[in-house]
Amino acid sequence: MAQNIYDIIAGRRSQRRYTKDVPPKALVKRIIDGARWAPSAGNRQNWHWWVASGEKRDELVSIIAKVSDMAGELFAEYDEKVQRFLTLYLRTVGGAPIIITLTYEKKPPAKREAPFDWDLWDYASACAAMQNLLLLAHAEGLATCWMTAPVLVHKEIRQCLGIPDSNEVVAVTPLGYSPHVIPPIPRVDPDLKKSVKWFGM
Ligand SMILES: Cc1cc2nc3c(=O)[nH]c(=O)nc-3n(C[C@H](O)[C@H](O)[C@H](O)COP(=O)(O)O)c2cc1C
């Protein structure tokens, strides 16, 4: 396991090909347990993980595959080779043995009125937990890929997993082992000249 948090963050990649090996349940549980230490607005910890393997995973893949019909619109900005690769990925979810769906429950705060958009804040909190999940998975030698394209078929995903209507689908990630190491995609603005405004330092 990589130990340095900077290495873990920089070494994580969106993996779009997976081996058939299924990560042990205890390891998946450990990663989700770690992910829930994310900060959350109002400390609501308003997130729910739906972990599918086996037949449910197969059902989910066929639902997510339907998004590939919209690939033309989704991937218009990419060149043809990348479009083909991303479309194939949508059709197969890379062959990953586990698919995790993350939701939050649309609910007003329990005790107090607040002039906030709780949906937005709960969404942001769930995203923090999602990033934790991705990083912990990587630290444990597992591969992931944050996906929002499947949100386009959220109704069918909800039906497949028995997710109540009160829950919003935030993202989906495959979970498994990658057959190869992907080189990093360079980050923009490496010198932090455009993306940071410094004051007094
Ligand atoms: C909010 C969000 C949504 C994303 N949705 C998808 C998606 O639907 N399909 C996909 O293949 N990748 C998706 N990605 C992964 C990005 O394409 C990827 O993070 C980016 O290209 C940088 O690559 P890296 O994660 O390997 O550093 C998403 C990432 C984020 C943060």
Short mmCIF file of C-alpha atoms and ligand atoms in Angstrom, two decimals:
data_model
loop_
_atom_site.label_atom_id
_atom_site.label_comp_id
_atom_site.label_asym_id
_atom_site.label_seq_id
_atom_site.Cartn_x
_atom_site.Cartn_y
_atom_site.Cartn_z
CA MET A 1 0.00 0.00 0.00
CA ALA A 2 1.33 3.46 -0.88
CA GLN A 3 1.84 5.37 2.37
CA ASN A 4 2.32 8.98 1.43
CA ILE A 5 -1.00 10.77 1.04
CA TYR A 6 0.37 12.94 -1.81
CA ASP A 7 1.40 9.78 -3.68
CA ILE A 8 -1.99 8.22 -3.08
CA ILE A 9 -3.79 11.29 -4.39
CA ALA A 10 -1.54 11.70 -7.44
CA GLY A 11 -1.45 7.96 -8.17
CA ARG A 12 -5.21 7.41 -8.29
CA ARG A 13 -6.52 7.09 -11.84
CA SER A 14 -9.93 6.60 -13.40
CA GLN A 15 -9.64 2.96 -14.43
CA ARG A 16 -11.79 1.76 -17.30
CA ARG A 17 -10.59 -1.86 -17.53
CA TYR A 18 -10.84 -4.42 -14.75
CA THR A 19 -9.86 -8.02 -14.13
CA LYS A 20 -12.55 -10.50 -13.08
CA ASP A 21 -11.10 -10.87 -9.58
CA VAL A 22 -13.60 -9.94 -6.91
CA PRO A 23 -12.22 -7.90 -3.97
CA PRO A 24 -13.04 -9.52 -0.62
CA LYS A 25 -16.12 -8.15 1.15
CA ALA A 26 -14.05 -7.32 4.26
CA LEU A 27 -11.82 -5.07 2.18
CA VAL A 28 -14.76 -3.30 0.51
CA LYS A 29 -16.29 -2.79 3.95
CA ARG A 30 -13.03 -1.36 5.26
CA ILE A 31 -12.87 1.14 2.40
CA ILE A 32 -16.48 2.28 2.84
CA ASP A 33 -15.95 2.51 6.58
CA GLY A 34 -12.97 4.79 5.94
CA ALA A 35 -14.82 6.87 3.33
CA ARG A 36 -17.52 7.88 5.80
CA TRP A 37 -14.97 9.93 7.77
CA ALA A 38 -15.47 12.62 5.15
CA PRO A 39 -16.60 16.04 6.34
CA SER A 40 -20.31 16.64 5.83
CA ALA A 41 -22.45 19.77 5.95
CA GLY A 42 -24.11 19.98 9.35
CA ASN A 43 -22.38 16.67 10.12
CA ARG A 44 -25.41 15.02 8.54
CA GLN A 45 -23.39 12.14 7.04
CA ASN A 46 -26.26 11.86 4.65
CA TRP A 47 -25.01 9.22 2.23
CA HIS A 48 -25.75 5.65 1.37
CA TRP A 49 -23.69 3.10 -0.53
CA TRP A 50 -25.27 0.40 -2.68
CA VAL A 51 -22.74 -2.34 -3.40
CA ALA A 52 -23.59 -4.72 -6.23
CA SER A 53 -21.77 -7.85 -7.30
CA GLY A 54 -22.94 -11.01 -9.08
CA GLU A 55 -26.37 -10.85 -10.75
CA LYS A 56 -27.20 -7.34 -9.48
CA ARG A 57 -23.91 -6.14 -10.91
CA ASP A 58 -24.82 -7.72 -14.25
CA GLU A 59 -28.24 -6.02 -14.18
CA LEU A 60 -26.61 -2.68 -13.40
CA VAL A 61 -24.16 -3.05 -16.28
CA SER A 62 -27.01 -3.61 -18.72
CA ILE A 63 -28.78 -0.52 -17.37
CA ILE A 64 -25.66 1.66 -17.54
CA ALA A 65 -24.99 0.32 -21.06
CA LYS A 66 -28.11 2.18 -22.21
CA VAL A 67 -26.27 5.45 -21.61
CA SER A 68 -23.97 4.52 -24.49
CA ASP A 69 -26.89 5.31 -26.85
CA MET A 70 -26.35 8.93 -25.82
CA ALA A 71 -22.58 8.70 -26.33
CA GLY A 72 -22.70 10.98 -29.40
CA GLU A 73 -23.87 13.90 -27.27
CA LEU A 74 -21.82 12.96 -24.21
CA PHE A 75 -18.47 12.57 -25.91
CA ALA A 76 -18.77 15.04 -28.81
CA GLU A 77 -15.68 16.95 -27.64
CA TYR A 78 -13.37 13.88 -27.83
CA ASP A 79 -11.65 12.41 -30.88
CA GLU A 80 -13.08 9.25 -32.45
CA LYS A 81 -10.70 6.81 -30.76
CA VAL A 82 -11.46 8.20 -27.30
CA GLN A 83 -15.19 8.21 -28.11
CA ARG A 84 -15.03 4.51 -29.05
CA PHE A 85 -13.13 3.66 -25.88
CA LEU A 86 -15.52 5.59 -23.60
CA THR A 87 -18.55 4.09 -25.35
CA LEU A 88 -17.18 0.56 -24.90
CA TYR A 89 -16.50 1.38 -21.27
CA LEU A 90 -20.11 2.50 -20.77
CA ARG A 91 -21.36 -0.73 -22.37
CA THR A 92 -19.27 -2.94 -20.09
CA VAL A 93 -18.29 -0.74 -17.13
CA GLY A 94 -14.85 -2.15 -17.87
CA GLY A 95 -15.84 -5.64 -16.74
CA ALA A 96 -15.58 -4.59 -13.09
CA PRO A 97 -16.81 -7.23 -10.63
CA ILE A 98 -18.36 -4.72 -8.22
CA ILE A 99 -20.35 -1.57 -8.87
CA ILE A 100 -20.96 0.90 -6.07
CA THR A 101 -23.73 3.48 -6.32
CA LEU A 102 -23.70 6.46 -3.98
CA THR A 103 -26.88 8.27 -3.00
CA TYR A 104 -28.01 10.88 -0.52
CA GLU A 105 -31.47 11.29 0.91
CA LYS A 106 -33.39 14.43 0.06
CA LYS A 107 -34.51 15.58 3.49
CA PRO A 108 -34.90 18.86 5.35
CA PRO A 109 -32.76 19.34 8.46
CA ALA A 110 -34.18 17.59 11.50
CA LYS A 111 -34.27 20.38 14.07
CA ARG A 112 -33.66 23.74 12.52
CA GLU A 113 -34.67 25.84 9.61
CA ALA A 114 -31.73 27.09 7.62
CA PRO A 115 -31.51 29.36 4.61
CA PHE A 116 -29.31 26.82 2.84
CA ASP A 117 -29.78 24.58 -0.10
CA TRP A 118 -29.49 21.35 1.85
CA ASP A 119 -29.71 19.28 -1.30
CA LEU A 120 -26.65 20.99 -2.68
CA TRP A 121 -24.76 20.66 0.59
CA ASP A 122 -25.69 17.02 1.03
CA TYR A 123 -24.60 16.42 -2.56
CA ALA A 124 -21.27 18.13 -1.85
CA SER A 125 -20.83 16.06 1.32
CA ALA A 126 -21.53 12.85 -0.56
CA CYS A 127 -18.93 13.91 -3.13
CA ALA A 128 -16.37 14.30 -0.32
CA ALA A 129 -17.16 10.75 0.80
CA MET A 130 -16.87 9.56 -2.79
CA GLN A 131 -13.40 11.02 -3.15
CA ASN A 132 -12.39 9.36 0.12
CA LEU A 133 -13.64 6.06 -1.26
CA LEU A 134 -11.61 6.45 -4.45
CA LEU A 135 -8.45 7.32 -2.56
CA LEU A 136 -8.80 4.54 -0.01
CA ALA A 137 -9.52 2.03 -2.76
CA HIS A 138 -6.37 3.14 -4.55
CA ALA A 139 -4.35 2.94 -1.33
CA GLU A 140 -5.59 -0.65 -0.99
CA GLY A 141 -4.51 -1.53 -4.54
CA LEU A 142 -8.01 -1.36 -5.99
CA ALA A 143 -9.24 0.53 -9.03
CA THR A 144 -12.24 2.84 -9.41
CA CYS A 145 -13.76 5.40 -11.80
CA TRP A 146 -16.09 8.15 -10.61
CA MET A 147 -18.99 8.10 -13.06
CA THR A 148 -21.89 10.50 -13.34
CA ALA A 149 -23.05 9.43 -16.80
CA PRO A 150 -25.14 6.63 -15.19
CA VAL A 151 -27.17 9.31 -13.40
CA LEU A 152 -28.92 9.66 -16.78
CA VAL A 153 -30.55 6.28 -16.05
CA HIS A 154 -31.07 6.89 -12.33
CA LYS A 155 -34.68 5.70 -12.38
CA GLU A 156 -33.70 2.27 -13.63
CA ILE A 157 -30.74 2.11 -11.26
CA ARG A 158 -33.10 2.97 -8.39
CA GLN A 159 -35.52 0.27 -9.44
CA CYS A 160 -32.77 -2.32 -9.81
CA LEU A 161 -31.31 -1.68 -6.36
CA GLY A 162 -34.53 -0.81 -4.51
CA ILE A 163 -33.36 2.74 -3.85
CA PRO A 164 -36.25 4.87 -2.49
CA ASP A 165 -37.46 7.81 -4.58
CA SER A 166 -36.34 10.12 -1.78
CA ASN A 167 -32.71 9.29 -2.59
CA GLU A 168 -30.72 11.07 -5.30
CA VAL A 169 -28.08 9.13 -7.20
CA VAL A 170 -24.80 11.07 -6.90
CA ALA A 171 -22.37 8.81 -8.71
CA VAL A 172 -21.40 5.28 -9.55
CA THR A 173 -18.01 3.65 -9.43
CA PRO A 174 -16.79 0.28 -10.55
CA LEU A 175 -14.53 -1.41 -8.02
CA GLY A 176 -12.00 -4.10 -8.74
CA TYR A 177 -8.45 -4.68 -9.85
CA SER A 178 -6.83 -3.00 -12.82
CA PRO A 179 -4.79 -5.13 -15.23
CA HIS A 180 -2.33 -2.28 -15.74
CA VAL A 181 -1.02 0.97 -14.31
CA ILE A 182 -2.26 4.04 -16.17
CA PRO A 183 0.15 6.96 -16.48
CA PRO A 184 -1.07 10.20 -14.93
CA ILE A 185 -3.04 12.68 -16.99
CA PRO A 186 -1.16 15.97 -16.53
CA ARG A 187 -2.94 18.56 -14.44
CA VAL A 188 -3.52 22.03 -15.83
CA ASP A 189 -1.63 25.00 -14.42
CA PRO A 190 1.27 23.04 -12.84
CA ASP A 191 2.85 26.22 -11.46
CA LEU A 192 -0.43 27.31 -9.85
CA LYS A 193 -0.10 30.64 -11.64
CA LYS A 194 -3.68 30.85 -12.90
CA SER A 195 -5.68 28.81 -10.41
CA VAL A 196 -4.44 30.35 -7.15
CA LYS A 197 -4.65 33.93 -6.01
CA TRP A 198 -2.27 34.55 -3.11
CA PHE A 199 -2.78 37.23 -0.45
CA GLY A 200 -0.07 38.21 2.00
CA MET A 201 2.21 35.30 1.17
C1 LIG B 1 -17.96 14.39 -11.17
C2 LIG B 1 -17.22 13.44 -12.09
C3 LIG B 1 -17.92 12.73 -13.05
C4 LIG B 1 -17.26 11.82 -13.90
N1 LIG B 1 -18.01 11.06 -14.76
C5 LIG B 1 -17.40 10.15 -15.53
C6 LIG B 1 -18.17 9.29 -16.36
O1 LIG B 1 -19.39 9.34 -16.38
N2 LIG B 1 -17.50 8.38 -17.12
C7 LIG B 1 -16.15 8.27 -17.09
O2 LIG B 1 -15.60 7.42 -17.80
N3 LIG B 1 -15.37 9.07 -16.31
C8 LIG B 1 -15.97 9.99 -15.52
N4 LIG B 1 -15.22 10.77 -14.67
C9 LIG B 1 -13.76 10.59 -14.59
C10 LIG B 1 -13.01 11.73 -15.28
O3 LIG B 1 -13.11 11.57 -16.67
C11 LIG B 1 -11.54 11.67 -14.82
O4 LIG B 1 -11.50 11.92 -13.43
C12 LIG B 1 -10.65 12.70 -15.52
O5 LIG B 1 -10.56 12.39 -16.90
C13 LIG B 1 -9.22 12.74 -14.95
O6 LIG B 1 -8.63 11.46 -14.98
P1 LIG B 1 -8.11 10.75 -13.63
O7 LIG B 1 -9.32 10.53 -12.74
O8 LIG B 1 -7.51 9.44 -14.07
O9 LIG B 1 -7.12 11.64 -13.00
C14 LIG B 1 -15.86 11.66 -13.80
C15 LIG B 1 -15.14 12.39 -12.82
C16 LIG B 1 -15.82 13.24 -11.96
C17 LIG B 1 -15.06 13.95 -10.87
#
